[in-house]
Amino acid sequence: MTAAELCAEGSHVDSIGKNDSTGLPNLEERKLREIEHSRQRRTVLQGYERHSDTDPEEEAAGLPNLNRDEEAFKRHFSNMKFYSIATSSEKFYQDWLRRRCPGAKALDYCCGNGENGVFAARCGADTIGIDISPEGVENARANAIREGVEQNCRFEVMDGEATTFPDDTFDVIVEYGALHHLDYEKAMAELRRIMKPDGEMICIEALRHNPFIHLYRKLTPHLRTEWEVQHILTVNHLKRAEQFFGEVHVRFFHLAVLAAVPFRKMRIFKPLRAMLEAVDNAILTSPFIGKYAWIMVFTLRKPRKPAPVATEG
């Protein structure tokens, strides 16, 4: 089944009980709040937000055309400056995708503006991205066209906790910063269902353990929903993932290098970032220290498929 066929199947929703803004069945209040929060952000910036406030040489191409409201950007994206130091985690997961995407059927799970789906398509995957936000999906489609991959990269509005994909659909799944927006167990169960038995998934998620980072989240409530703040992942979520997947592997990123953020527009930034990344490479191999990092990247393999239900007769 191609991405286009998956889109057609995923877009079919019973018309009874649809939510007016998404076309999905009636949604829980927490999901409606997430959609509204996403709408505020997606109507400001079309995409490539992680490359929107960094060293000028590393900013997204055509950024002025993607940013629709400079003043609103300053309010709703003031945390994007921290992604200026996220080059090592970006390289890690993109290298992972490069090795796995050629010829694969890939899913950009809870795709936001679709940057990871576009990247997977550029790496040779037949890609579909899903998100509960109509504005995000609209932006993602525009970004696919902008990058020239619309023939093998589609996006659809869909609930990540209850997708309409058949069992065992995807070879590769990528997720970036979405699990803490979801009911974790429901998401894991759904991902296990739609991943092929020999499929793989990579997740890039912020961590909760660092008290200073988490204090910043609490002091900037306009940047995220209450649900999001309360459900930032911990290392305990890795153990919970083992209920659904036979192999779970993690790496930790970005602790000392956060000190380089204020220098992101200065000439000293790149050498300072490189020096502090070397410090992180030395200290974050320890799980005890690693859990205080900003981001963890973990991979999931060998989905633990439920045993078939026996039928009488």
Coordinates of C-alpha atoms in Angstrom, one line a residue:
M1 CA 0.0 0.0 0.0
T2 CA 1.5 3.4 -1.0
A3 CA 1.4 6.6 1.0
A4 CA -1.3 7.9 -1.2
E5 CA -3.5 4.8 -0.5
L6 CA -2.8 5.2 3.2
C7 CA -3.9 8.8 3.0
A8 CA -7.1 7.8 1.4
E9 CA -7.8 5.2 4.0
G10 CA -6.7 7.5 6.9
S11 CA -9.0 10.3 5.7
H12 CA -12.1 8.2 5.8
V13 CA -13.9 9.0 9.1
D14 CA -17.5 8.3 9.9
S15 CA -19.3 11.6 9.6
I16 CA -21.3 11.0 12.8
G17 CA -19.8 12.8 15.7
K18 CA -17.1 14.7 13.9
N19 CA -15.3 17.6 15.5
D20 CA -15.9 20.7 13.5
S21 CA -12.3 21.8 13.3
T22 CA -10.6 18.5 12.5
G23 CA -13.1 16.2 10.9
L24 CA -12.3 13.6 13.6
P25 CA -14.8 12.0 16.0
N26 CA -15.6 14.0 19.1
L27 CA -12.3 14.5 21.0
E28 CA -11.5 14.7 24.7
E29 CA -11.0 18.2 26.2
R30 CA -7.2 17.7 26.6
K31 CA -6.9 17.0 22.8
L32 CA -9.0 20.1 22.0
R33 CA -6.7 22.2 24.1
E34 CA -3.7 20.8 22.3
I35 CA -5.3 21.6 18.9
E36 CA -5.9 25.1 20.0
H37 CA -2.4 25.6 21.3
S38 CA -1.0 24.1 18.0
R39 CA -3.3 26.5 16.0
Q40 CA -1.7 29.5 17.8
R41 CA 1.8 28.3 16.8
R42 CA 1.2 26.9 13.3
T43 CA -0.5 30.1 12.1
V44 CA 2.6 32.0 13.0
L45 CA 5.4 29.8 11.7
Q46 CA 5.0 27.4 8.7
G47 CA 7.9 25.2 9.7
Y48 CA 11.5 24.5 10.5
E49 CA 11.0 26.1 13.9
R50 CA 14.1 24.3 15.4
H51 CA 16.2 26.3 12.9
S52 CA 14.5 29.7 13.5
D53 CA 16.5 31.2 16.3
T54 CA 20.1 30.1 16.0
D55 CA 23.4 31.0 14.4
P56 CA 22.6 32.9 11.2
E57 CA 24.4 30.4 9.1
E58 CA 22.3 27.6 10.5
E59 CA 18.8 29.2 10.2
A60 CA 16.3 27.6 7.9
A61 CA 16.4 28.7 4.2
G62 CA 13.7 31.2 3.4
L63 CA 12.9 31.7 7.1
P64 CA 11.4 35.2 6.6
N65 CA 8.8 33.7 4.2
L66 CA 7.9 31.0 6.8
N67 CA 7.4 33.4 9.7
R68 CA 4.1 35.1 9.2
D69 CA 4.1 37.4 12.3
E70 CA 7.4 38.5 13.8
E71 CA 5.9 39.8 17.0
A72 CA 3.8 36.7 17.6
F73 CA 6.9 34.6 16.9
K74 CA 8.7 36.3 19.7
R75 CA 5.9 35.4 22.1
H76 CA 5.1 31.9 21.1
F77 CA 8.5 30.7 20.0
S78 CA 10.8 32.2 22.6
N79 CA 12.1 28.7 23.6
M80 CA 13.4 28.0 20.1
K81 CA 16.7 29.6 21.0
F82 CA 17.6 26.4 22.9
Y83 CA 17.5 24.3 19.7
S84 CA 20.6 26.3 18.5
I85 CA 22.6 23.8 20.6
A86 CA 20.7 20.6 19.5
T87 CA 23.0 19.8 16.6
S88 CA 24.3 16.5 18.0
S89 CA 20.8 15.0 18.7
E90 CA 19.6 16.2 15.3
K91 CA 22.6 14.6 13.6
F92 CA 22.1 11.4 15.5
Y93 CA 18.4 10.8 14.6
Q94 CA 18.9 12.1 11.0
D95 CA 21.8 9.7 10.5
W96 CA 19.5 6.9 11.9
L97 CA 16.8 7.8 9.3
R98 CA 19.3 8.0 6.4
R99 CA 20.3 4.4 7.0
R100 CA 16.7 3.1 7.2
C101 CA 14.6 5.2 4.9
P102 CA 15.6 4.1 1.4
G103 CA 12.7 1.9 0.1
A104 CA 10.9 2.0 3.5
K105 CA 7.3 2.8 4.3
A106 CA 7.7 5.6 6.9
L107 CA 5.5 7.4 9.3
D108 CA 6.0 10.9 10.7
Y109 CA 4.0 10.4 13.9
C110 CA 2.3 13.6 15.2
C111 CA 4.2 15.4 12.5
G112 CA 3.7 19.1 13.5
N113 CA 4.8 21.1 10.4
G114 CA 6.2 17.9 8.8
E115 CA 9.9 18.5 8.8
N116 CA 10.8 14.9 9.7
G117 CA 8.4 13.4 7.2
V118 CA 9.9 15.6 4.5
F119 CA 13.4 14.6 5.5
A120 CA 12.4 10.9 5.4
A121 CA 11.0 11.3 2.0
R122 CA 14.2 13.0 0.8
C123 CA 16.1 10.0 2.1
G124 CA 14.0 7.7 -0.1
A125 CA 11.1 6.6 2.0
D126 CA 7.4 6.4 1.0
T127 CA 6.2 8.7 3.7
I128 CA 3.0 9.7 5.4
G129 CA 2.7 12.1 8.3
I130 CA -0.2 12.5 10.6
D131 CA -1.2 15.2 13.2
I132 CA -4.3 16.1 15.1
S133 CA -3.8 19.8 14.1
P134 CA -5.3 20.8 10.7
E135 CA -3.0 23.9 10.6
G136 CA 0.0 21.7 11.1
V137 CA -1.0 19.3 8.3
E138 CA -1.7 22.3 6.0
N139 CA 1.8 23.6 6.7
A140 CA 3.4 20.2 6.3
R141 CA 1.8 19.8 2.9
A142 CA 3.1 23.2 1.9
N143 CA 6.6 22.2 3.1
A144 CA 6.5 19.0 1.1
I145 CA 5.8 21.0 -2.0
R146 CA 8.4 23.5 -1.1
E147 CA 11.0 20.7 -0.8
G148 CA 9.8 18.9 -4.0
V149 CA 8.8 15.6 -2.3
E150 CA 5.0 15.8 -2.5
Q151 CA 4.9 12.7 -4.7
N152 CA 6.2 10.4 -1.9
C153 CA 5.3 12.5 1.1
R154 CA 1.6 12.9 2.2
F155 CA 0.1 14.4 5.4
E156 CA -3.3 13.8 6.9
V157 CA -5.3 14.9 10.0
M158 CA -5.4 11.9 12.3
D159 CA -5.5 11.1 16.0
G160 CA -2.2 9.5 17.0
E161 CA -3.8 7.5 19.8
A162 CA -6.4 6.0 17.4
T163 CA -5.0 5.9 13.8
T164 CA -6.9 4.2 10.9
F165 CA -3.8 2.4 9.6
P166 CA -3.9 -1.4 9.2
D167 CA -1.9 -3.6 11.5
D168 CA 1.8 -4.0 10.6
T169 CA 2.0 -1.0 8.2
F170 CA 5.3 0.8 8.8
D171 CA 9.0 -0.1 8.5
V172 CA 10.1 3.1 10.1
I173 CA 8.4 5.6 12.4
V174 CA 9.9 8.9 13.6
E175 CA 8.5 11.0 16.5
Y176 CA 9.8 14.3 17.7
G177 CA 8.5 15.9 20.9
A178 CA 5.0 14.5 20.7
L179 CA 4.7 11.7 23.3
H180 CA 4.3 14.1 26.2
H181 CA 1.2 15.6 24.4
L182 CA -0.4 12.1 24.3
D183 CA -1.7 9.4 26.6
Y184 CA 1.6 7.5 26.7
E185 CA 0.1 4.0 27.1
K186 CA -2.4 4.5 24.3
A187 CA 0.3 5.9 22.0
M188 CA 2.6 3.0 22.7
A189 CA -0.1 0.4 22.1
E190 CA -1.1 2.1 18.8
L191 CA 2.6 2.3 17.7
R192 CA 3.1 -1.3 18.5
R193 CA 0.1 -2.2 16.4
I194 CA 1.0 -0.3 13.3
M195 CA 4.7 -1.1 13.3
K196 CA 5.8 -4.1 11.3
P197 CA 7.3 -7.0 13.3
D198 CA 10.8 -6.1 12.0
G199 CA 10.1 -2.3 12.0
E200 CA 11.9 0.4 14.0
M201 CA 11.0 3.7 15.6
I202 CA 13.1 6.6 16.8
C203 CA 11.7 9.1 19.4
I204 CA 13.2 12.5 20.4
E205 CA 11.8 13.7 23.7
A206 CA 12.6 16.3 26.4
L207 CA 13.3 15.0 29.9
R208 CA 11.7 16.1 33.1
H209 CA 14.4 15.4 35.7
N210 CA 16.5 18.6 35.5
P211 CA 14.9 21.0 38.1
F212 CA 16.2 24.1 36.4
I213 CA 14.9 23.1 33.0
H214 CA 11.5 22.1 34.4
L215 CA 11.3 25.4 36.4
Y216 CA 11.7 27.3 33.1
R217 CA 8.7 25.3 31.7
K218 CA 6.6 26.3 34.7
L219 CA 7.6 29.9 34.4
T220 CA 6.6 30.1 30.7
P221 CA 3.1 28.6 30.7
H222 CA 2.1 30.4 27.4
L223 CA 4.6 28.2 25.5
R224 CA 2.9 24.9 26.3
T225 CA -0.3 23.4 27.6
E226 CA -0.8 22.3 31.2
W227 CA -1.0 18.6 30.1
E228 CA 2.3 19.0 28.2
V229 CA 4.1 20.3 31.3
Q230 CA 2.7 17.6 33.5
H231 CA 3.6 14.8 31.1
I232 CA 7.2 15.5 30.1
L233 CA 8.9 12.2 30.0
T234 CA 11.2 10.6 32.6
V235 CA 13.6 7.7 32.3
N236 CA 10.8 5.6 33.8
H237 CA 8.9 5.9 30.5
L238 CA 11.7 3.8 29.0
K239 CA 10.7 0.9 31.3
R240 CA 7.1 1.4 30.4
A241 CA 8.0 1.2 26.7
E242 CA 9.4 -2.3 27.3
Q243 CA 5.9 -3.5 27.9
F244 CA 5.2 -2.8 24.2
F245 CA 8.6 -3.3 22.6
G246 CA 11.3 -6.0 23.1
E247 CA 14.2 -3.6 22.5
V248 CA 14.5 -0.1 23.9
H249 CA 17.8 1.8 23.6
V250 CA 18.5 5.4 24.8
R251 CA 21.1 8.1 24.4
F252 CA 21.1 11.4 26.3
F253 CA 21.9 14.8 24.8
H254 CA 22.5 18.5 25.8
L255 CA 23.4 19.5 29.4
A256 CA 26.7 21.5 29.5
V257 CA 26.1 22.8 26.0
L258 CA 23.0 24.7 27.1
A259 CA 25.4 27.3 28.5
A260 CA 26.2 28.3 24.9
V261 CA 22.7 29.4 24.0
P262 CA 23.2 33.1 24.9
F263 CA 26.1 33.2 22.5
R264 CA 24.2 31.8 19.5
K265 CA 24.5 35.0 17.4
M266 CA 28.2 35.6 18.2
R267 CA 31.3 34.4 16.4
I268 CA 32.3 32.5 19.5
F269 CA 29.2 30.3 19.4
K270 CA 30.3 27.4 17.2
P271 CA 33.7 26.7 18.9
L272 CA 32.0 27.1 22.3
R273 CA 29.2 24.7 21.3
A274 CA 31.7 22.2 20.1
M275 CA 33.8 22.4 23.3
L276 CA 30.7 21.9 25.5
E277 CA 29.4 19.1 23.3
A278 CA 32.7 17.3 24.0
V279 CA 32.0 17.7 27.7
D280 CA 28.5 16.3 27.2
N281 CA 29.9 13.3 25.2
A282 CA 32.1 12.5 28.2
I283 CA 29.5 12.9 31.0
L284 CA 26.2 11.9 29.5
T285 CA 27.1 8.2 29.0
S286 CA 26.3 7.8 32.6
P287 CA 22.6 7.2 33.1
F288 CA 22.8 8.9 36.5
I289 CA 24.0 12.1 34.9
G290 CA 22.2 11.5 31.6
K291 CA 18.7 11.8 33.0
Y292 CA 19.4 15.4 33.9
A293 CA 20.1 16.3 30.2
W294 CA 17.6 18.2 28.2
I295 CA 16.8 15.6 25.5
M296 CA 16.9 11.8 25.2
V297 CA 16.7 9.9 21.9
F298 CA 15.4 6.4 22.2
T299 CA 14.7 3.7 19.7
L300 CA 12.1 1.0 19.8
R301 CA 12.2 -2.4 18.0
K302 CA 10.6 -5.8 18.2
P303 CA 7.0 -4.8 18.9
R304 CA 5.4 -7.2 21.4
K305 CA 2.3 -8.1 19.4
P306 CA -0.7 -9.3 21.4
A307 CA -1.6 -12.9 21.0
P308 CA -4.4 -13.6 18.6
V309 CA -7.8 -13.9 20.2
A310 CA -9.1 -17.5 20.0
T311 CA -12.5 -17.9 18.3
E312 CA -15.0 -20.6 19.1
G313 CA -15.9 -23.2 16.5

